């Protein structure tokens, strides 16, 4: 028997050692000590072999636009939205596509092979939708890209958002988005949640709303989202992104809300880097972190995935497509420091986010898509600690990125021996 590729000697996220044999674009076998021929063998000894990183919340139409036409001076969410409003009329199909493809190269190099991106439909030209549908097709051999129709200026607040959301879905965008807290009134926000969920139910689609991305403890659209999910039988297909208001909500109310979300199987996507930067901007001290209640959600049985949201755009002036940065920040802000919780932070940028996106064939079992990443770390927790180097990235059976293993041993003048950052328990 022979395979196209064998990734040999690696440690899987569960701590087991196994070789991974690949035929075509699928995993053929996962066993210790596979002794078959292969077109190519990748040596992963001493390394973590993980399914690819997954970013369940991103804005690919805005990425890498930092500084165009100006930077966000206050650093707030609202100035970011205003700045995006200035940039939108200047967008061209070519520029959106070029920036998105450039970002996809970064993503591939970081082992980030599945991305859910919201795309703003509040531009009657829908040129970003067209451009990202083309990008989705072009990068399909490497990245699974899922698009969300996102009426960013408000489903009711923007005069043509409603019509454009439907147009985008007709063009092939597969998830229904929204932004209830940005509507003019709480009541408009509530109605937008109802209508958007009804559209998803009619079309058999998933829902992912920017929901309650505010410090307002009374912004409670997630309650409506859970309620509509129950009413329309959308269990397991609905996600609330951000949910930052839950950080500020009354504790008694949250004790009622969490079971409602769990019952409706509404998942949550906090975006730690952005939440910690944008929330609490109106506070003096103490200053709220703003990130939603991740450990409490996990305890209640709610699925949680960490998203990146932004890289070099009107809302965020940093970012490198590294989901380990996201897990690192999420771990700190949520104070998830036990070994079990740190490990869960790794899952939230891999398999939990894959489950939220409903990705087919994700994982490291025979029959799964042959996509994986070899990390210069011994375990998921060490990968987070080191933001470990991606030594080899395999996408659908092909090696698409490689880095030589660096000698991490560093000599210090005047000291015997060397320094190595690896530390295995
Ligand atoms: Fe977002």
CSV table of C-alpha atoms and ligand atoms in Angstrom, one decimal:
chain,number,residue,atom,x,y,z
A,1,UNK,CA,0.0,0.0,0.0
A,2,UNK,CA,1.3,3.5,-0.7
A,3,UNK,CA,0.1,6.9,0.2
A,4,UNK,CA,0.6,10.4,-1.3
A,5,UNK,CA,1.9,11.9,2.0
A,6,UNK,CA,2.6,10.7,5.5
A,7,UNK,CA,3.0,13.1,8.4
A,8,UNK,CA,5.2,11.0,10.7
A,9,UNK,CA,5.8,10.9,14.4
A,10,UNK,CA,3.7,13.9,15.6
A,11,UNK,CA,1.6,14.3,18.8
A,12,UNK,CA,-2.1,14.9,18.3
A,13,UNK,CA,-4.0,17.4,20.4
A,14,UNK,CA,-5.2,14.6,22.7
A,15,UNK,CA,-1.6,13.7,23.5
A,16,UNK,CA,-1.6,10.5,21.4
A,17,UNK,CA,1.3,9.9,19.1
A,18,UNK,CA,0.3,8.9,15.5
A,19,UNK,CA,1.3,9.0,11.9
A,20,UNK,CA,-1.2,10.5,9.5
A,21,UNK,CA,-1.4,8.9,6.0
A,22,UNK,CA,-3.0,10.9,3.2
A,23,UNK,CA,-4.4,9.8,-0.1
A,24,UNK,CA,-5.6,12.5,-2.4
A,25,UNK,CA,-7.4,15.2,-0.4
A,26,UNK,CA,-8.5,12.9,2.5
A,27,UNK,CA,-6.9,11.3,5.5
A,28,UNK,CA,-6.6,7.6,4.8
A,29,UNK,CA,-5.2,6.3,8.1
A,30,UNK,CA,-4.2,7.6,11.6
A,31,UNK,CA,-2.0,5.0,13.4
A,32,UNK,CA,1.2,4.7,15.3
A,33,UNK,CA,4.1,3.5,13.1
A,34,UNK,CA,2.7,3.4,9.6
A,35,UNK,CA,5.3,1.6,7.6
A,36,UNK,CA,4.0,2.1,4.0
A,37,UNK,CA,5.5,3.9,1.1
A,38,UNK,CA,4.6,7.5,0.5
A,39,UNK,CA,5.2,10.1,-2.2
A,40,UNK,CA,6.5,12.3,0.6
A,41,UNK,CA,7.1,12.0,4.3
A,42,UNK,CA,6.9,15.1,6.6
A,43,UNK,CA,8.9,14.6,9.8
A,44,UNK,CA,6.7,15.8,12.7
A,45,UNK,CA,8.6,14.2,15.5
A,46,UNK,CA,8.5,16.2,18.7
A,47,UNK,CA,5.8,18.4,17.2
A,48,UNK,CA,2.1,19.0,17.7
A,49,UNK,CA,-0.1,18.0,14.7
A,50,UNK,CA,-3.4,19.7,14.8
A,51,UNK,CA,-6.4,20.1,12.6
A,52,UNK,CA,-6.2,23.6,11.0
A,53,UNK,CA,-7.0,26.8,12.8
A,54,UNK,CA,-10.5,28.2,12.2
A,55,UNK,CA,-11.5,31.8,12.4
A,56,UNK,CA,-15.3,31.9,12.8
A,57,UNK,CA,-15.6,35.7,12.8
A,58,UNK,CA,-13.8,38.0,10.4
A,59,UNK,CA,-14.3,41.0,8.0
A,60,UNK,CA,-12.4,40.2,4.8
A,61,UNK,CA,-13.9,43.1,2.9
A,62,UNK,CA,-12.1,45.5,5.3
A,63,UNK,CA,-8.9,43.7,6.1
A,64,UNK,CA,-5.5,45.3,5.3
A,65,UNK,CA,-7.2,48.7,4.7
A,66,UNK,CA,-5.5,50.3,7.7
A,67,UNK,CA,-4.9,54.0,7.0
A,68,UNK,CA,-7.3,54.3,4.1
A,69,UNK,CA,-8.4,57.0,3.9
A,70,UNK,CA,-7.2,57.7,7.5
A,71,UNK,CA,-6.6,55.9,10.8
A,72,UNK,CA,-9.2,55.6,13.6
A,73,UNK,CA,-7.9,58.3,15.9
A,74,UNK,CA,-10.1,57.6,18.9
A,75,UNK,CA,-9.9,53.8,18.5
A,76,UNK,CA,-13.6,53.4,19.2
A,77,UNK,CA,-16.1,51.1,17.6
A,78,UNK,CA,-18.2,54.1,16.5
A,79,UNK,CA,-15.3,55.9,14.8
A,80,UNK,CA,-14.4,52.7,13.2
A,81,UNK,CA,-18.0,52.4,11.7
A,82,UNK,CA,-17.8,56.1,10.6
A,83,UNK,CA,-14.4,55.5,9.0
A,84,UNK,CA,-15.7,52.4,7.2
A,85,UNK,CA,-18.5,54.6,5.9
A,86,UNK,CA,-15.9,56.9,4.4
A,87,UNK,CA,-13.9,54.1,2.9
A,88,UNK,CA,-16.9,52.2,1.4
A,89,UNK,CA,-17.6,54.6,-1.6
A,90,UNK,CA,-13.8,54.4,-2.4
A,91,UNK,CA,-13.8,50.5,-2.6
A,92,UNK,CA,-13.2,48.9,-5.9
A,93,UNK,CA,-13.8,45.2,-6.9
A,94,UNK,CA,-10.1,44.8,-7.7
A,95,UNK,CA,-8.8,46.4,-4.4
A,96,UNK,CA,-11.1,44.3,-2.2
A,97,UNK,CA,-10.1,41.2,-4.0
A,98,UNK,CA,-6.4,42.0,-3.9
A,99,UNK,CA,-6.4,42.7,-0.2
A,100,UNK,CA,-8.5,39.6,0.6
A,101,UNK,CA,-6.2,37.3,-1.4
A,102,UNK,CA,-3.2,38.9,0.2
A,103,UNK,CA,-4.7,38.1,3.6
A,104,UNK,CA,-5.5,34.6,2.5
A,105,UNK,CA,-1.8,34.0,1.9
A,106,UNK,CA,-1.1,35.2,5.4
A,107,UNK,CA,-3.8,32.8,6.7
A,108,UNK,CA,-2.4,29.8,4.8
A,109,UNK,CA,1.1,30.5,6.2
A,110,UNK,CA,-0.4,30.5,9.7
A,111,UNK,CA,-2.3,27.2,9.3
A,112,UNK,CA,-5.6,29.1,9.3
A,113,UNK,CA,-7.7,27.2,6.7
A,114,UNK,CA,-11.3,28.0,7.5
A,115,UNK,CA,-12.7,31.5,7.8
A,116,UNK,CA,-16.3,32.8,8.3
A,117,UNK,CA,-16.3,36.4,7.0
A,118,UNK,CA,-19.1,38.9,7.3
A,119,UNK,CA,-19.4,41.0,4.2
A,120,UNK,CA,-21.1,44.4,4.3
A,121,UNK,CA,-24.2,44.5,2.1
A,122,UNK,CA,-25.0,48.2,2.7
A,123,UNK,CA,-23.5,49.3,-0.6
A,124,UNK,CA,-26.0,49.0,-3.5
A,125,UNK,CA,-23.1,48.0,-5.8
A,126,UNK,CA,-22.6,44.8,-3.7
A,127,UNK,CA,-19.1,44.8,-5.1
A,128,UNK,CA,-17.5,43.4,-2.0
A,129,UNK,CA,-20.0,40.5,-2.2
A,130,UNK,CA,-19.0,39.8,-5.8
A,131,UNK,CA,-15.3,40.1,-5.0
A,132,UNK,CA,-15.4,37.8,-2.0
A,133,UNK,CA,-17.5,35.2,-3.9
A,134,UNK,CA,-14.7,35.1,-6.4
A,135,UNK,CA,-12.1,34.9,-3.7
A,136,UNK,CA,-14.0,32.0,-2.1
A,137,UNK,CA,-13.8,30.1,-5.4
A,138,UNK,CA,-10.1,30.9,-6.0
A,139,UNK,CA,-8.9,29.9,-2.5
A,140,UNK,CA,-11.2,26.8,-2.2
A,141,UNK,CA,-8.2,24.4,-2.8
A,142,UNK,CA,-6.7,25.8,0.4
A,143,UNK,CA,-9.2,27.7,2.6
A,144,UNK,CA,-12.9,27.0,3.4
A,145,UNK,CA,-14.4,30.5,3.2
A,146,UNK,CA,-17.9,31.0,4.5
A,147,UNK,CA,-19.7,34.4,3.8
A,148,UNK,CA,-22.2,36.1,6.0
A,149,UNK,CA,-24.6,38.8,4.5
A,150,UNK,CA,-24.0,41.6,7.0
A,151,UNK,CA,-26.2,44.7,6.8
A,152,UNK,CA,-23.6,46.7,8.7
A,153,UNK,CA,-25.5,50.0,8.8
A,154,UNK,CA,-28.6,48.3,10.2
A,155,UNK,CA,-31.2,46.1,8.6
A,156,UNK,CA,-33.9,48.8,9.2
A,157,UNK,CA,-31.7,51.8,9.7
A,158,UNK,CA,-30.2,51.7,6.2
A,159,UNK,CA,-32.8,52.3,3.5
A,160,UNK,CA,-31.7,49.4,1.1
A,161,UNK,CA,-30.1,47.0,3.6
A,162,UNK,CA,-33.1,44.7,3.6
A,163,UNK,CA,-33.3,44.4,-0.2
A,164,UNK,CA,-29.5,44.0,-0.4
A,165,UNK,CA,-29.4,41.3,2.2
A,166,UNK,CA,-31.8,39.2,0.1
A,167,UNK,CA,-29.8,40.0,-3.1
A,168,UNK,CA,-26.6,38.8,-1.4
A,169,UNK,CA,-28.2,35.6,-0.3
A,170,UNK,CA,-29.5,35.1,-3.8
A,171,UNK,CA,-26.0,35.5,-5.1
A,172,UNK,CA,-24.7,32.6,-3.0
A,173,UNK,CA,-23.9,34.1,0.4
A,174,UNK,CA,-24.7,31.3,2.8
A,175,UNK,CA,-25.2,32.8,6.3
A,176,UNK,CA,-27.7,35.5,7.5
A,177,UNK,CA,-26.1,38.4,9.5
A,178,UNK,CA,-27.3,41.4,11.3
A,179,UNK,CA,-26.5,44.1,13.9
A,180,UNK,CA,-29.6,44.6,16.1
A,181,UNK,CA,-27.8,46.9,18.6
A,182,UNK,CA,-27.0,49.4,15.8
A,183,UNK,CA,-30.7,49.9,14.8
A,184,UNK,CA,-32.3,53.1,15.8
A,185,UNK,CA,-34.2,51.7,18.7
A,186,UNK,CA,-34.2,48.6,20.9
A,187,UNK,CA,-37.6,47.7,19.3
A,188,UNK,CA,-36.1,48.0,15.7
A,189,UNK,CA,-33.3,45.8,16.9
A,190,UNK,CA,-35.7,43.2,18.3
A,191,UNK,CA,-37.7,43.2,15.0
A,192,UNK,CA,-34.5,42.8,13.0
A,193,UNK,CA,-33.6,39.7,14.9
A,194,UNK,CA,-37.1,38.2,14.2
A,195,UNK,CA,-37.0,39.0,10.5
A,196,UNK,CA,-33.4,37.8,9.9
A,197,UNK,CA,-34.2,34.5,11.7
A,198,UNK,CA,-37.3,34.1,9.6
A,199,UNK,CA,-35.3,34.6,6.4
A,200,UNK,CA,-32.8,31.9,7.6
A,201,UNK,CA,-35.6,29.5,8.4
A,202,UNK,CA,-37.3,30.0,5.0
A,203,UNK,CA,-34.0,29.4,3.2
A,204,UNK,CA,-32.6,26.7,5.4
A,205,UNK,CA,-29.5,28.9,6.3
A,206,UNK,CA,-27.4,29.6,9.4
A,207,UNK,CA,-27.6,32.8,11.3
A,208,UNK,CA,-24.7,34.8,12.8
A,209,UNK,CA,-25.5,38.2,14.2
A,210,UNK,CA,-23.3,40.9,15.6
A,211,UNK,CA,-25.3,40.9,18.8
A,212,UNK,CA,-25.1,43.3,21.8
A,213,UNK,CA,-21.6,44.5,20.9
A,214,UNK,CA,-21.9,47.3,23.5
A,215,UNK,CA,-21.2,48.0,27.1
A,216,UNK,CA,-25.0,48.7,27.7
A,217,UNK,CA,-26.2,46.2,30.3
A,218,UNK,CA,-29.7,46.5,28.9
A,219,UNK,CA,-28.8,45.6,25.3
A,220,UNK,CA,-30.5,42.2,25.3
A,221,UNK,CA,-31.0,41.1,21.7
A,222,UNK,CA,-29.4,37.8,22.5
A,223,UNK,CA,-32.5,36.9,24.5
A,224,UNK,CA,-34.6,37.6,21.3
A,225,UNK,CA,-32.1,35.6,19.3
A,226,UNK,CA,-32.5,32.6,21.6
A,227,UNK,CA,-36.3,33.0,21.6
A,228,UNK,CA,-36.6,33.1,17.7
A,229,UNK,CA,-34.2,30.1,17.5
A,230,UNK,CA,-36.6,28.2,19.6
A,231,UNK,CA,-39.7,29.4,17.8
A,232,UNK,CA,-38.4,28.6,14.4
A,233,UNK,CA,-36.6,25.4,15.3
A,234,UNK,CA,-33.2,26.7,14.3
A,235,UNK,CA,-31.4,24.8,17.0
A,236,UNK,CA,-27.6,24.5,16.4
A,237,UNK,CA,-27.7,26.9,13.4
A,238,UNK,CA,-27.6,30.2,15.2
A,239,UNK,CA,-24.7,32.2,16.6
A,240,UNK,CA,-24.4,35.4,18.6
A,241,UNK,CA,-21.1,37.2,17.9
A,242,UNK,CA,-19.5,39.4,20.5
A,243,UNK,CA,-22.3,39.5,23.1
A,244,UNK,CA,-20.1,42.0,25.0
A,245,UNK,CA,-23.1,43.5,26.9
A,246,UNK,CA,-23.3,40.2,28.9
A,247,UNK,CA,-20.1,41.4,30.6
A,248,UNK,CA,-22.1,44.3,32.1
A,249,UNK,CA,-25.5,42.6,32.7
A,250,UNK,CA,-27.1,42.0,36.0
A,251,UNK,CA,-26.0,38.6,37.4
A,252,UNK,CA,-29.5,37.5,38.1
A,253,UNK,CA,-30.6,38.2,34.6
A,254,UNK,CA,-27.6,36.3,33.2
A,255,UNK,CA,-28.6,33.3,35.3
A,256,UNK,CA,-31.8,33.2,33.4
A,257,UNK,CA,-30.3,34.0,30.0
A,258,UNK,CA,-27.5,31.3,29.9
A,259,UNK,CA,-30.0,28.3,30.1
A,260,UNK,CA,-32.2,30.0,27.4
A,261,UNK,CA,-29.1,30.1,25.1
A,262,UNK,CA,-28.2,26.5,25.9
A,263,UNK,CA,-31.7,25.3,25.4
A,264,UNK,CA,-31.9,26.9,21.9
A,265,UNK,CA,-28.3,25.7,21.1
A,266,UNK,CA,-27.3,29.2,20.3
A,267,UNK,CA,-23.5,29.3,20.1
A,268,UNK,CA,-21.3,32.3,21.0
A,269,UNK,CA,-18.3,33.9,19.3
A,270,UNK,CA,-16.4,36.4,21.5
A,271,UNK,CA,-13.5,38.2,19.7
A,272,UNK,CA,-11.0,38.8,22.5
A,273,UNK,CA,-8.6,41.1,20.8
A,274,UNK,CA,-11.2,43.4,19.5
A,275,UNK,CA,-13.5,43.2,22.6
A,276,UNK,CA,-10.7,44.2,25.0
A,277,UNK,CA,-9.7,47.1,22.7
A,278,UNK,CA,-13.1,48.5,21.8
A,279,UNK,CA,-15.2,47.9,25.0
A,280,UNK,CA,-15.1,50.0,28.2
A,281,UNK,CA,-14.1,53.1,26.2
A,282,UNK,CA,-16.6,55.2,28.1
A,283,UNK,CA,-15.4,54.0,31.5
A,284,UNK,CA,-13.0,55.8,33.7
A,285,UNK,CA,-11.9,53.3,36.4
A,286,UNK,CA,-12.5,50.5,37.0
A,287,UNK,CA,-12.6,49.9,33.3
A,288,UNK,CA,-14.6,47.0,32.0
A,289,UNK,CA,-12.9,44.3,29.9
A,290,UNK,CA,-16.0,43.9,27.8
A,291,UNK,CA,-15.5,40.3,26.7
A,292,UNK,CA,-18.5,38.1,27.3
A,293,UNK,CA,-18.8,35.4,30.0
A,294,UNK,CA,-16.9,32.6,28.4
A,295,UNK,CA,-16.3,30.2,31.4
A,296,UNK,CA,-19.9,30.6,32.5
A,297,UNK,CA,-21.1,29.9,29.0
A,298,UNK,CA,-19.0,26.7,28.8
A,299,UNK,CA,-20.3,25.6,32.2
A,300,UNK,CA,-23.9,26.1,30.9
A,301,UNK,CA,-23.2,23.9,27.9
A,302,UNK,CA,-23.0,26.7,25.3
A,303,UNK,CA,-20.6,26.1,22.4
A,304,UNK,CA,-18.0,28.9,22.2
A,305,UNK,CA,-15.5,29.7,19.5
A,306,UNK,CA,-13.0,32.6,19.5
A,307,UNK,CA,-12.9,34.9,16.5
A,308,UNK,CA,-10.3,37.3,15.3
A,309,UNK,CA,-12.7,39.9,13.8
A,310,UNK,CA,-10.2,42.3,12.3
A,311,UNK,CA,-6.7,42.7,11.0
A,312,UNK,CA,-5.3,46.1,10.0
A,313,UNK,CA,-8.7,47.8,9.3
A,314,UNK,CA,-10.8,50.7,10.6
A,315,UNK,CA,-11.3,48.9,13.9
A,316,UNK,CA,-8.0,47.3,14.7
A,317,UNK,CA,-4.5,48.4,13.8
A,318,UNK,CA,-2.7,45.2,14.5
A,319,UNK,CA,-3.1,41.5,13.7
A,320,UNK,CA,-1.3,38.7,11.8
A,321,UNK,CA,-3.9,36.0,11.0
A,322,UNK,CA,-2.5,34.1,14.0
A,323,UNK,CA,-5.3,32.4,15.8
A,324,UNK,CA,-2.9,31.5,18.6
A,325,UNK,CA,-2.8,35.3,19.4
A,326,UNK,CA,-6.5,35.2,19.7
A,327,UNK,CA,-6.5,32.1,22.0
A,328,UNK,CA,-3.7,33.7,24.1
A,329,UNK,CA,-5.7,36.9,24.6
A,330,UNK,CA,-8.9,35.0,25.2
A,331,UNK,CA,-7.3,32.9,27.9
A,332,UNK,CA,-6.1,35.9,29.7
A,333,UNK,CA,-9.2,38.0,29.5
A,334,UNK,CA,-11.4,35.1,30.5
A,335,UNK,CA,-8.9,34.1,33.2
A,336,UNK,CA,-9.0,30.5,31.9
A,337,UNK,CA,-5.7,29.4,33.4
A,338,UNK,CA,-6.3,25.9,34.6
A,339,UNK,CA,-4.7,23.2,32.4
A,340,UNK,CA,-8.2,22.1,31.3
A,341,UNK,CA,-9.3,25.6,30.5
A,342,UNK,CA,-6.1,26.5,28.6
A,343,UNK,CA,-6.6,23.4,26.5
A,344,UNK,CA,-10.2,24.5,25.8
A,345,UNK,CA,-8.9,27.9,24.5
A,346,UNK,CA,-7.0,25.9,21.9
A,347,UNK,CA,-10.2,24.0,21.0
A,348,UNK,CA,-12.0,27.3,20.6
A,349,UNK,CA,-9.7,28.3,17.7
A,350,UNK,CA,-9.9,24.9,16.2
A,351,UNK,CA,-12.6,22.3,16.6
A,352,UNK,CA,-15.3,24.3,18.4
A,353,UNK,CA,-15.2,27.0,15.8
A,354,UNK,CA,-15.3,24.4,13.1
A,355,UNK,CA,-18.5,23.0,14.7
A,356,UNK,CA,-20.1,26.4,14.8
A,357,UNK,CA,-19.4,26.9,11.1
A,358,UNK,CA,-20.7,23.4,10.4
A,359,UNK,CA,-17.6,22.4,8.5
A,360,UNK,CA,-17.7,19.1,6.7
A,361,UNK,CA,-14.8,16.7,7.1
A,362,UNK,CA,-13.0,18.7,9.8
A,363,UNK,CA,-10.6,16.8,12.1
A,364,UNK,CA,-7.8,14.2,12.1
A,365,UNK,CA,-9.8,11.0,11.6
A,366,UNK,CA,-9.7,8.7,8.6
A,367,UNK,CA,-12.1,10.2,6.0
A,368,UNK,CA,-11.6,13.8,7.1
A,369,UNK,CA,-10.2,16.4,4.7
A,370,UNK,CA,-6.4,16.1,4.7
A,371,UNK,CA,-5.9,19.6,6.2
A,372,UNK,CA,-3.6,20.0,9.2
A,373,UNK,CA,-0.8,22.0,10.7
A,374,UNK,CA,2.5,20.9,12.3
A,375,UNK,CA,3.4,23.2,15.2
A,376,UNK,CA,6.8,23.6,16.9
A,377,UNK,CA,5.3,22.8,20.3
A,378,UNK,CA,4.7,19.6,22.3
A,379,UNK,CA,1.0,20.3,23.2
A,380,UNK,CA,-1.9,22.7,22.6
A,381,UNK,CA,-1.1,24.6,25.8
A,382,UNK,CA,2.6,25.0,24.7
A,383,UNK,CA,1.4,26.1,21.3
A,384,UNK,CA,-0.6,29.0,22.9
A,385,UNK,CA,2.3,29.9,25.3
A,386,UNK,CA,4.8,30.1,22.5
A,387,UNK,CA,2.4,31.2,19.7
A,388,UNK,CA,4.3,28.3,18.1
A,389,UNK,CA,5.9,28.4,14.7
A,390,UNK,CA,3.9,26.7,12.0
A,391,UNK,CA,6.5,24.3,10.5
A,392,UNK,CA,4.3,22.7,7.9
A,393,UNK,CA,0.7,23.4,6.7
A,394,UNK,CA,-1.1,20.8,4.6
A,395,UNK,CA,-4.3,21.9,2.8
A,396,UNK,CA,-6.6,19.2,1.3
A,397,UNK,CA,-3.7,16.9,0.8
A,398,UNK,CA,-1.0,19.3,-0.5
A,399,UNK,CA,1.8,20.9,1.5
A,400,UNK,CA,1.1,24.6,1.1
A,401,UNK,CA,3.5,26.2,3.6
A,402,UNK,CA,6.7,25.1,5.2
A,403,UNK,CA,9.3,26.7,7.4
A,404,UNK,CA,12.6,25.1,8.4
A,405,UNK,CA,12.7,24.1,12.0
A,406,UNK,CA,14.6,26.8,13.8
A,407,UNK,CA,17.3,26.0,16.3
A,408,UNK,CA,15.5,27.6,19.3
A,409,UNK,CA,18.6,27.1,21.4
A,410,UNK,CA,20.1,30.5,22.0
A,411,UNK,CA,23.6,31.0,23.4
A,412,UNK,CA,24.1,33.8,25.9
A,413,UNK,CA,27.6,35.3,26.0
A,414,UNK,CA,29.5,34.4,29.2
A,415,UNK,CA,27.0,31.6,30.2
A,416,UNK,CA,27.5,27.9,29.6
A,417,UNK,CA,24.8,25.9,27.8
A,418,UNK,CA,21.9,27.5,25.9
A,419,UNK,CA,18.4,28.7,26.4
A,420,UNK,CA,15.4,26.9,24.9
A,421,UNK,CA,11.9,28.2,25.3
A,422,UNK,CA,10.3,24.7,25.0
A,423,UNK,CA,9.2,23.4,28.4
A,424,UNK,CA,7.3,20.1,28.5
A,425,UNK,CA,5.6,19.0,31.7
B,1,LIG,FE1,-17.4,41.7,13.5
